PDB file of C-alpha atoms in Angstrom:
ATOM      1  CA  MET S   1      -9.950  -9.748 -11.521  1.00 41.00           C
ATOM      2  CA  ALA S   2      -7.280 -12.254 -12.590  1.00 46.00           C
ATOM      3  CA  ALA S   3      -7.804 -15.892 -11.701  1.00 49.00           C
ATOM      4  CA  HIS S   4      -5.361 -17.361  -9.196  1.00 56.00           C
ATOM      5  CA  THR S   5      -5.251 -20.867  -7.820  1.00 53.00           C
ATOM      6  CA  SER S   6      -3.058 -20.088  -4.824  1.00 68.00           C
ATOM      7  CA  SER S   7      -4.246 -18.329  -1.708  1.00 89.00           C
ATOM      8  CA  LEU S   8      -2.895 -14.990  -0.578  1.00 95.00           C
ATOM      9  CA  ARG S   9      -0.813 -14.482   2.544  1.00 96.00           C
ATOM     10  CA  VAL S  10      -0.891 -10.915   3.869  1.00 97.00           C
ATOM     11  CA  TYR S  11       1.692  -9.668   6.341  1.00 97.00           C
ATOM     12  CA  LEU S  12       1.179  -6.379   8.170  1.00 97.00           C
ATOM     13  CA  LEU S  13       4.488  -5.097   9.513  1.00 96.00           C
ATOM     14  CA  ALA S  14       4.654  -2.485  12.265  1.00 93.00           C
ATOM     15  CA  GLY S  15       7.281   0.192  12.803  1.00 90.00           C
ATOM     16  CA  VAL S  16       8.919   1.307  16.047  1.00 88.00           C
ATOM     17  CA  LYS S  17       7.056   1.936  19.301  1.00 83.00           C
ATOM     18  CA  THR S  18       3.851   0.473  17.892  1.00 89.00           C
ATOM     19  CA  THR S  19       1.058  -0.831  20.109  1.00 86.00           C
ATOM     20  CA  THR S  20      -0.243  -4.342  19.546  1.00 83.00           C
ATOM     21  CA  CYS S  21      -3.665  -3.038  18.455  1.00 87.00           C
ATOM     22  CA  SER S  22      -2.405  -0.551  15.859  1.00 88.00           C
ATOM     23  CA  PHE S  23      -3.330  -2.711  12.855  1.00 93.00           C
ATOM     24  CA  ASN S  24      -6.725  -3.897  14.114  1.00 94.00           C
ATOM     25  CA  ALA S  25      -8.834  -1.616  11.914  1.00 95.00           C
ATOM     26  CA  CYS S  26      -6.590  -2.172   8.896  1.00 96.00           C
ATOM     27  CA  LYS S  27      -6.720  -5.936   9.289  1.00 96.00           C
ATOM     28  CA  THR S  28     -10.511  -5.919   9.591  1.00 96.00           C
ATOM     29  CA  ARG S  29     -10.905  -3.730   6.478  1.00 95.00           C
ATOM     30  CA  LEU S  30      -8.574  -5.921   4.424  1.00 96.00           C
ATOM     31  CA  GLU S  31     -10.396  -9.065   5.539  1.00 96.00           C
ATOM     32  CA  GLU S  32     -13.713  -7.542   4.463  1.00 95.00           C
ATOM     33  CA  GLN S  33     -12.404  -6.526   1.050  1.00 94.00           C
ATOM     34  CA  LEU S  34     -10.624  -9.764   0.247  1.00 94.00           C
ATOM     35  CA  HIS S  35     -13.575 -11.852   1.408  1.00 94.00           C
ATOM     36  CA  SER S  36     -15.999  -9.799  -0.703  1.00 93.00           C
ATOM     37  CA  GLU S  37     -13.810 -10.389  -3.749  1.00 91.00           C
ATOM     38  CA  GLY S  38     -13.590 -14.120  -3.163  1.00 93.00           C
ATOM     39  CA  ILE S  39      -9.854 -14.112  -2.490  1.00 94.00           C
ATOM     40  CA  GLU S  40      -8.767 -16.860  -0.102  1.00 94.00           C
ATOM     41  CA  HIS S  41      -6.378 -15.324   2.387  1.00 95.00           C
ATOM     42  CA  THR S  42      -4.700 -15.252   5.761  1.00 95.00           C
ATOM     43  CA  ILE S  43      -3.503 -12.075   7.487  1.00 96.00           C
ATOM     44  CA  GLN S  44      -0.726 -11.937  10.065  1.00 96.00           C
ATOM     45  CA  VAL S  45       0.541  -8.941  12.037  1.00 96.00           C
ATOM     46  CA  LEU S  46       4.277  -8.858  12.774  1.00 95.00           C
ATOM     47  CA  PHE S  47       6.508  -6.567  14.826  1.00 93.00           C
ATOM     48  CA  PRO S  48       9.970  -6.634  13.195  1.00 91.00           C
ATOM     49  CA  TYR S  49      11.468  -4.390  15.876  1.00 91.00           C
ATOM     50  CA  GLY S  50       9.309  -5.401  18.818  1.00 87.00           C
ATOM     51  CA  ASP S  51       6.323  -3.553  20.242  1.00 84.00           C
ATOM     52  CA  ALA S  52       5.983  -0.327  22.228  1.00 82.00           C
ATOM     53  CA  SER S  53       7.503  -1.901  25.327  1.00 85.00           C
ATOM     54  CA  ARG S  54      11.019  -2.053  23.829  1.00 86.00           C
ATOM     55  CA  SER S  55      13.672   0.671  23.969  1.00 88.00           C
ATOM     56  CA  LEU S  56      13.075   3.312  21.304  1.00 86.00           C
ATOM     57  CA  MET S  57      16.800   3.804  20.700  1.00 86.00           C
ATOM     58  CA  ARG S  58      17.385   0.095  20.171  1.00 85.00           C
ATOM     59  CA  GLN S  59      14.480  -0.085  17.715  1.00 89.00           C
ATOM     60  CA  LEU S  60      15.740   2.930  15.760  1.00 86.00           C
ATOM     61  CA  LEU S  61      19.191   1.380  15.433  1.00 84.00           C
ATOM     62  CA  GLU S  62      17.604  -1.815  14.125  1.00 82.00           C
ATOM     63  CA  VAL S  63      15.568   0.104  11.548  1.00 85.00           C
ATOM     64  CA  LYS S  64      18.743   1.874  10.424  1.00 85.00           C
ATOM     65  CA  SER S  65      20.295  -1.512   9.719  1.00 83.00           C
ATOM     66  CA  ASP S  66      17.496  -2.176   7.197  1.00 84.00           C
ATOM     67  CA  LEU S  67      18.107   1.097   5.331  1.00 84.00           C
ATOM     68  CA  SER S  68      21.607   0.414   4.048  1.00 70.00           C
ATOM     69  CA  ASN S  69      22.426   1.585   0.524  1.00 58.00           C
ATOM     70  CA  ARG S  70      24.001  -1.779  -0.139  1.00 59.00           C
ATOM     71  CA  MET S  71      21.820  -3.989  -2.273  1.00 49.00           C
ATOM     72  CA  ARG S  72      22.175  -7.066  -0.056  1.00 55.00           C
ATOM     73  CA  ALA S  73      18.939  -7.967   1.661  1.00 50.00           C
ATOM     74  CA  GLY S  74      18.031  -8.901   5.176  1.00 50.00           C
ATOM     75  CA  ARG S  75      19.234  -7.141   8.254  1.00 75.00           C
ATOM     76  CA  VAL S  76      17.598  -6.962  11.703  1.00 85.00           C
ATOM     77  CA  GLY S  77      13.901  -6.425  10.925  1.00 88.00           C
ATOM     78  CA  GLY S  78      14.032  -8.196   7.579  1.00 88.00           C
ATOM     79  CA  LYS S  79      15.714 -11.248   9.067  1.00 89.00           C
ATOM     80  CA  TYR S  80      13.243 -11.377  11.937  1.00 89.00           C
ATOM     81  CA  VAL S  81      10.279 -11.416   9.540  1.00 92.00           C
ATOM     82  CA  TRP S  82      11.992 -13.944   7.282  1.00 91.00           C
ATOM     83  CA  GLN S  83      12.555 -16.262  10.240  1.00 90.00           C
ATOM     84  CA  GLN S  84       8.913 -15.936  11.317  1.00 91.00           C
ATOM     85  CA  ILE S  85       7.360 -16.826   7.978  1.00 93.00           C
ATOM     86  CA  LYS S  86       9.885 -18.753   5.840  1.00 89.00           C
ATOM     87  CA  ASP S  87       8.442 -22.142   6.802  1.00 87.00           C
ATOM     88  CA  THR S  88       4.812 -21.203   6.157  1.00 87.00           C
ATOM     89  CA  VAL S  89       4.765 -19.415   2.798  1.00 85.00           C
ATOM     90  CA  ASN S  90       4.853 -22.645   0.750  1.00 80.00           C
ATOM     91  CA  GLY S  91       4.964 -20.907  -2.631  1.00 79.00           C
ATOM     92  CA  GLU S  92       1.767 -18.932  -2.050  1.00 87.00           C
ATOM     93  CA  ARG S  93       1.319 -15.353  -3.205  1.00 94.00           C
ATOM     94  CA  ALA S  94       2.478 -12.946  -0.547  1.00 96.00           C
ATOM     95  CA  LEU S  95       1.594  -9.324   0.163  1.00 98.00           C
ATOM     96  CA  PHE S  96       3.743  -7.340   2.589  1.00 98.00           C
ATOM     97  CA  ILE S  97       2.333  -4.063   3.928  1.00 98.00           C
ATOM     98  CA  GLY S  98       4.727  -2.194   6.188  1.00 97.00           C
ATOM     99  CA  HIS S  99       4.189   1.043   8.063  1.00 97.00           C
ATOM    100  CA  SER S 100       7.146   3.272   8.951  1.00 95.00           C
ATOM    101  CA  GLY S 101      10.202   1.096   9.705  1.00 94.00           C
ATOM    102  CA  GLY S 102       8.013  -1.906   8.964  1.00 94.00           C
ATOM    103  CA  GLY S 103       8.142  -0.909   5.299  1.00 95.00           C
ATOM    104  CA  ALA S 104      11.914  -1.345   5.274  1.00 93.00           C
ATOM    105  CA  ALA S 105      11.614  -4.720   6.993  1.00 93.00           C
ATOM    106  CA  ALA S 106       8.891  -5.751   4.539  1.00 95.00           C
ATOM    107  CA  TYR S 107      11.143  -5.185   1.544  1.00 95.00           C
ATOM    108  CA  GLN S 108      14.156  -6.856   3.129  1.00 92.00           C
ATOM    109  CA  ALA S 109      12.133  -9.911   4.156  1.00 93.00           C
ATOM    110  CA  ALA S 110      10.498 -10.244   0.734  1.00 94.00           C
ATOM    111  CA  LYS S 111      13.884 -10.029  -0.974  1.00 92.00           C
ATOM    112  CA  LEU S 112      15.331 -12.706   1.281  1.00 91.00           C
ATOM    113  CA  LEU S 113      12.404 -15.009   0.581  1.00 93.00           C
ATOM    114  CA  GLU S 114      12.674 -14.363  -3.151  1.00 93.00           C
ATOM    115  CA  GLU S 115      16.415 -15.048  -3.158  1.00 90.00           C
ATOM    116  CA  GLU S 116      15.970 -18.450  -1.521  1.00 89.00           C
ATOM    117  CA  GLY S 117      13.014 -19.400  -3.725  1.00 90.00           C
ATOM    118  CA  ALA S 118      10.456 -19.498  -0.916  1.00 90.00           C
ATOM    119  CA  VAL S 119       8.205 -16.966  -2.651  1.00 91.00           C
ATOM    120  CA  HIS S 120       7.985 -16.045  -6.319  1.00 90.00           C
ATOM    121  CA  ASP S 121       4.832 -13.978  -6.622  1.00 95.00           C
ATOM    122  CA  PHE S 122       4.774 -11.104  -4.148  1.00 97.00           C
ATOM    123  CA  ARG S 123       4.168  -7.396  -3.699  1.00 98.00           C
ATOM    124  CA  VAL S 124       5.519  -4.960  -1.104  1.00 98.00           C
ATOM    125  CA  VAL S 125       3.635  -1.867   0.066  1.00 98.00           C
ATOM    126  CA  GLN S 126       5.544   0.731   2.088  1.00 98.00           C
ATOM    127  CA  VAL S 127       3.413   3.283   3.960  1.00 98.00           C
ATOM    128  CA  GLY S 128       5.011   6.332   5.572  1.00 97.00           C
ATOM    129  CA  SER S 129       8.337   4.515   5.507  1.00 97.00           C
ATOM    130  CA  PRO S 130      11.945   5.683   5.373  1.00 95.00           C
ATOM    131  CA  ARG S 131      13.377   5.545   1.854  1.00 96.00           C
ATOM    132  CA  THR S 132      14.861   2.106   1.338  1.00 94.00           C
ATOM    133  CA  PRO S 133      16.921   1.426  -1.823  1.00 93.00           C
ATOM    134  CA  ILE S 134      15.049  -1.067  -4.016  1.00 95.00           C
ATOM    135  CA  HIS S 135      16.930  -3.450  -6.283  1.00 93.00           C
ATOM    136  CA  PRO S 136      16.118  -2.563  -9.933  1.00 94.00           C
ATOM    137  CA  SER S 137      14.898  -6.101 -10.643  1.00 95.00           C
ATOM    138  CA  LEU S 138      12.247  -5.779  -7.921  1.00 96.00           C
ATOM    139  CA  ARG S 139      11.148  -2.157  -8.265  1.00 96.00           C
ATOM    140  CA  ASP S 140       7.897  -2.997 -10.102  1.00 97.00           C
ATOM    141  CA  ARG S 141       6.858  -5.167  -7.160  1.00 98.00           C
ATOM    142  CA  VAL S 142       7.236  -2.363  -4.623  1.00 98.00           C
ATOM    143  CA  SER S 143       4.984   0.651  -4.006  1.00 98.00           C
ATOM    144  CA  TYR S 144       5.445   3.578  -1.666  1.00 98.00           C
ATOM    145  CA  PHE S 145       2.737   5.795  -0.146  1.00 98.00           C
ATOM    146  CA  HIS S 146       3.361   8.915   1.919  1.00 98.00           C
ATOM    147  CA  SER S 147       1.260  11.679   3.451  1.00 97.00           C
ATOM    148  CA  ILE S 148       0.878  15.029   1.673  1.00 97.00           C
ATOM    149  CA  ASP S 149      -0.619  18.369   2.682  1.00 93.00           C
ATOM    150  CA  SER S 150      -3.333  20.362   0.903  1.00 89.00           C
ATOM    151  CA  LEU S 151      -0.754  21.643  -1.620  1.00 92.00           C
ATOM    152  CA  GLY S 152       0.512  18.186  -2.462  1.00 94.00           C
ATOM    153  CA  ASN S 153       3.768  18.541  -0.528  1.00 95.00           C
ATOM    154  CA  LEU S 154       5.216  15.669   1.466  1.00 95.00           C
ATOM    155  CA  ASN S 155       4.496  16.295   5.151  1.00 95.00           C
ATOM    156  CA  ASP S 156       5.594  13.091   6.866  1.00 96.00           C
ATOM    157  CA  PRO S 157       9.120  13.614   8.260  1.00 95.00           C
ATOM    158  CA  ILE S 158       9.813   9.867   8.370  1.00 95.00           C
ATOM    159  CA  SER S 159       9.382   9.732   4.593  1.00 96.00           C
ATOM    160  CA  ARG S 160      12.347  12.104   4.257  1.00 95.00           C
ATOM    161  CA  ILE S 161      14.722   9.681   5.992  1.00 94.00           C
ATOM    162  CA  GLY S 162      16.979   7.517   3.849  1.00 93.00           C
ATOM    163  CA  SER S 163      17.681   7.771   0.128  1.00 94.00           C
ATOM    164  CA  TRP S 164      16.783   6.212  -3.215  1.00 95.00           C
ATOM    165  CA  GLY S 165      19.650   7.972  -4.934  1.00 94.00           C
ATOM    166  CA  GLY S 166      22.659   6.600  -6.770  1.00 92.00           C
ATOM    167  CA  TRP S 167      25.281   7.615  -9.299  1.00 91.00           C
ATOM    168  CA  THR S 168      24.482   7.035 -12.971  1.00 90.00           C
ATOM    169  CA  ARG S 169      26.973   7.040 -15.804  1.00 83.00           C
ATOM    170  CA  SER S 170      26.376   6.627 -19.509  1.00 80.00           C
ATOM    171  CA  GLY S 171      29.368   5.880 -21.674  1.00 77.00           C
ATOM    172  CA  ARG S 172      32.221   8.275 -21.005  1.00 79.00           C
ATOM    173  CA  THR S 173      30.079  11.014 -19.543  1.00 83.00           C
ATOM    174  CA  VAL S 174      30.638  12.423 -16.073  1.00 89.00           C
ATOM    175  CA  PRO S 175      28.601  10.490 -13.454  1.00 91.00           C
ATOM    176  CA  THR S 176      25.443  12.274 -12.345  1.00 93.00           C
ATOM    177  CA  TRP S 177      23.411  11.817  -9.200  1.00 94.00           C
ATOM    178  CA  ASN S 178      20.001  10.267  -9.807  1.00 94.00           C
ATOM    179  CA  ARG S 179      17.852  10.723  -6.699  1.00 94.00           C
ATOM    180  CA  LEU S 180      15.385   8.071  -7.910  1.00 95.00           C
ATOM    181  CA  LYS S 181      17.819   5.425  -9.129  1.00 95.00           C
ATOM    182  CA  TYR S 182      16.717   2.895  -6.508  1.00 95.00           C
ATOM    183  CA  ALA S 183      13.171   4.155  -5.954  1.00 97.00           C
ATOM    184  CA  PRO S 184      10.130   1.856  -5.820  1.00 98.00           C
ATOM    185  CA  GLY S 185       8.258   1.421  -9.078  1.00 98.00           C
ATOM    186  CA  TYR S 186       5.226   3.323  -7.798  1.00 98.00           C
ATOM    187  CA  VAL S 187       5.159   6.345  -5.480  1.00 98.00           C
ATOM    188  CA  GLU S 188       2.002   8.255  -4.477  1.00 98.00           C
ATOM    189  CA  GLY S 189       1.023  10.882  -1.923  1.00 98.00           C
ATOM    190  CA  ILE S 190      -2.087  10.524   0.253  1.00 97.00           C
ATOM    191  CA  PRO S 191      -3.833  13.611   1.743  1.00 97.00           C
ATOM    192  CA  THR S 192      -4.229  12.217   5.250  1.00 96.00           C
ATOM    193  CA  VAL S 193      -5.371  14.015   8.385  1.00 96.00           C
ATOM    194  CA  GLY S 194      -2.996  13.980  11.341  1.00 94.00           C
ATOM    195  CA  GLY S 195       0.588  12.759  11.398  1.00 93.00           C
ATOM    196  CA  HIS S 196       2.941   9.883  10.756  1.00 95.00           C
ATOM    197  CA  ALA S 197       1.132   7.454  13.066  1.00 93.00           C
ATOM    198  CA  ASP S 198      -2.313   8.046  11.543  1.00 96.00           C
ATOM    199  CA  TYR S 199      -2.413   6.385   8.098  1.00 97.00           C
ATOM    200  CA  PHE S 200      -4.706   3.619   9.369  1.00 96.00           C
ATOM    201  CA  ARG S 201      -7.020   5.672  11.590  1.00 96.00           C
ATOM    202  CA  ASN S 202     -10.712   5.315  10.808  1.00 95.00           C
ATOM    203  CA  THR S 203     -12.465   7.542  13.353  1.00 94.00           C
ATOM    204  CA  GLU S 204     -12.743  11.234  14.173  1.00 94.00           C
ATOM    205  CA  PRO S 205     -10.724  13.427  14.003  1.00 95.00           C
ATOM    206  CA  PHE S 206      -8.918  11.529  11.216  1.00 96.00           C
ATOM    207  CA  MET S 207     -11.492  12.308   8.538  1.00 96.00           C
ATOM    208  CA  ASP S 208     -11.513  14.985   5.859  1.00 95.00           C
ATOM    209  CA  THR S 209     -14.313  17.447   5.104  1.00 93.00           C
ATOM    210  CA  GLU S 210     -16.085  14.772   3.058  1.00 95.00           C
ATOM    211  CA  ALA S 211     -16.003  12.314   6.004  1.00 95.00           C
ATOM    212  CA  VAL S 212     -13.447  10.023   4.328  1.00 97.00           C
ATOM    213  CA  CYS S 213     -11.100   8.555   6.910  1.00 97.00           C
ATOM    214  CA  ASN S 214      -7.374   7.984   6.560  1.00 97.00           C
ATOM    215  CA  LEU S 215      -7.792   4.213   6.539  1.00 97.00           C
ATOM    216  CA  ASP S 216     -10.133   4.278   3.550  1.00 97.00           C
ATOM    217  CA  LYS S 217      -7.786   6.586   1.649  1.00 97.00           C
ATOM    218  CA  THR S 218      -4.749   4.433   2.355  1.00 98.00           C
ATOM    219  CA  ILE S 219      -6.405   1.076   1.659  1.00 97.00           C
ATOM    220  CA  GLY S 220      -8.114   2.507  -1.422  1.00 96.00           C
ATOM    221  CA  ARG S 221      -4.842   3.592  -2.998  1.00 97.00           C
ATOM    222  CA  VAL S 222      -3.101   0.383  -2.082  1.00 97.00           C
ATOM    223  CA  ARG S 223      -5.968  -1.635  -3.555  1.00 96.00           C
ATOM    224  CA  ALA S 224      -5.850   0.403  -6.778  1.00 97.00           C
ATOM    225  CA  TRP S 225      -2.149  -0.361  -7.193  1.00 98.00           C
ATOM    226  CA  LEU S 226      -2.782  -4.066  -6.583  1.00 97.00           C
ATOM    227  CA  LYS S 227      -5.789  -4.231  -8.914  1.00 93.00           C
ATOM    228  CA  GLU S 228      -4.185  -6.141 -11.789  1.00 91.00           C
ATOM    229  CA  TRP S 229      -2.168  -8.427  -9.519  1.00 96.00           C
ATOM    230  CA  LEU S 230      -5.083  -9.488  -7.319  1.00 88.00           C
TER     231      LEU S 230
END
């Protein structure tokens, strides 16, 4: 594990219609892991689009604002997160983990903070999120995890929303469409049990035949991607 002098700030970002307790198990598991590895940390749960009490339609429209193909950062969810944490980061390392629409807000917030110099060393993890275009200069700092079925096919409908595509042209050739032009630097499927809302479940029936729960699969893959950075 690399030696770091600064502490780690972890932000867990919820998607639409999410209950206030949805990240409880995830937060506890992350606290256990980071503590066992001697990493000083704080973990904060944020709701970029409000909690389950807000209008679903209003939340969906706000998520859409964070999925624009334009490369400018910070729309509704991203700006909300930025406003909540911009005065507390203080140059520390920051890890943003966003589920569903929270993944879009996580990227937008991180980009805003990076642009203004509030954070320099950060990573963004998108879990079951819509496809948000990632600026090429930041792609290696962003990972994307989605659910797959027993055949390895994507089976989370939310992960089909949005696009990473863009036109590419080399010299005088005819432009071609590159569906991964603005994709995150790392993309991986996770064989979870259940549906879009279940990536962080840790009890029955969200366990496979070997009694491995969705939470352990998700956190395990995220931790593997972060191995060198942490």
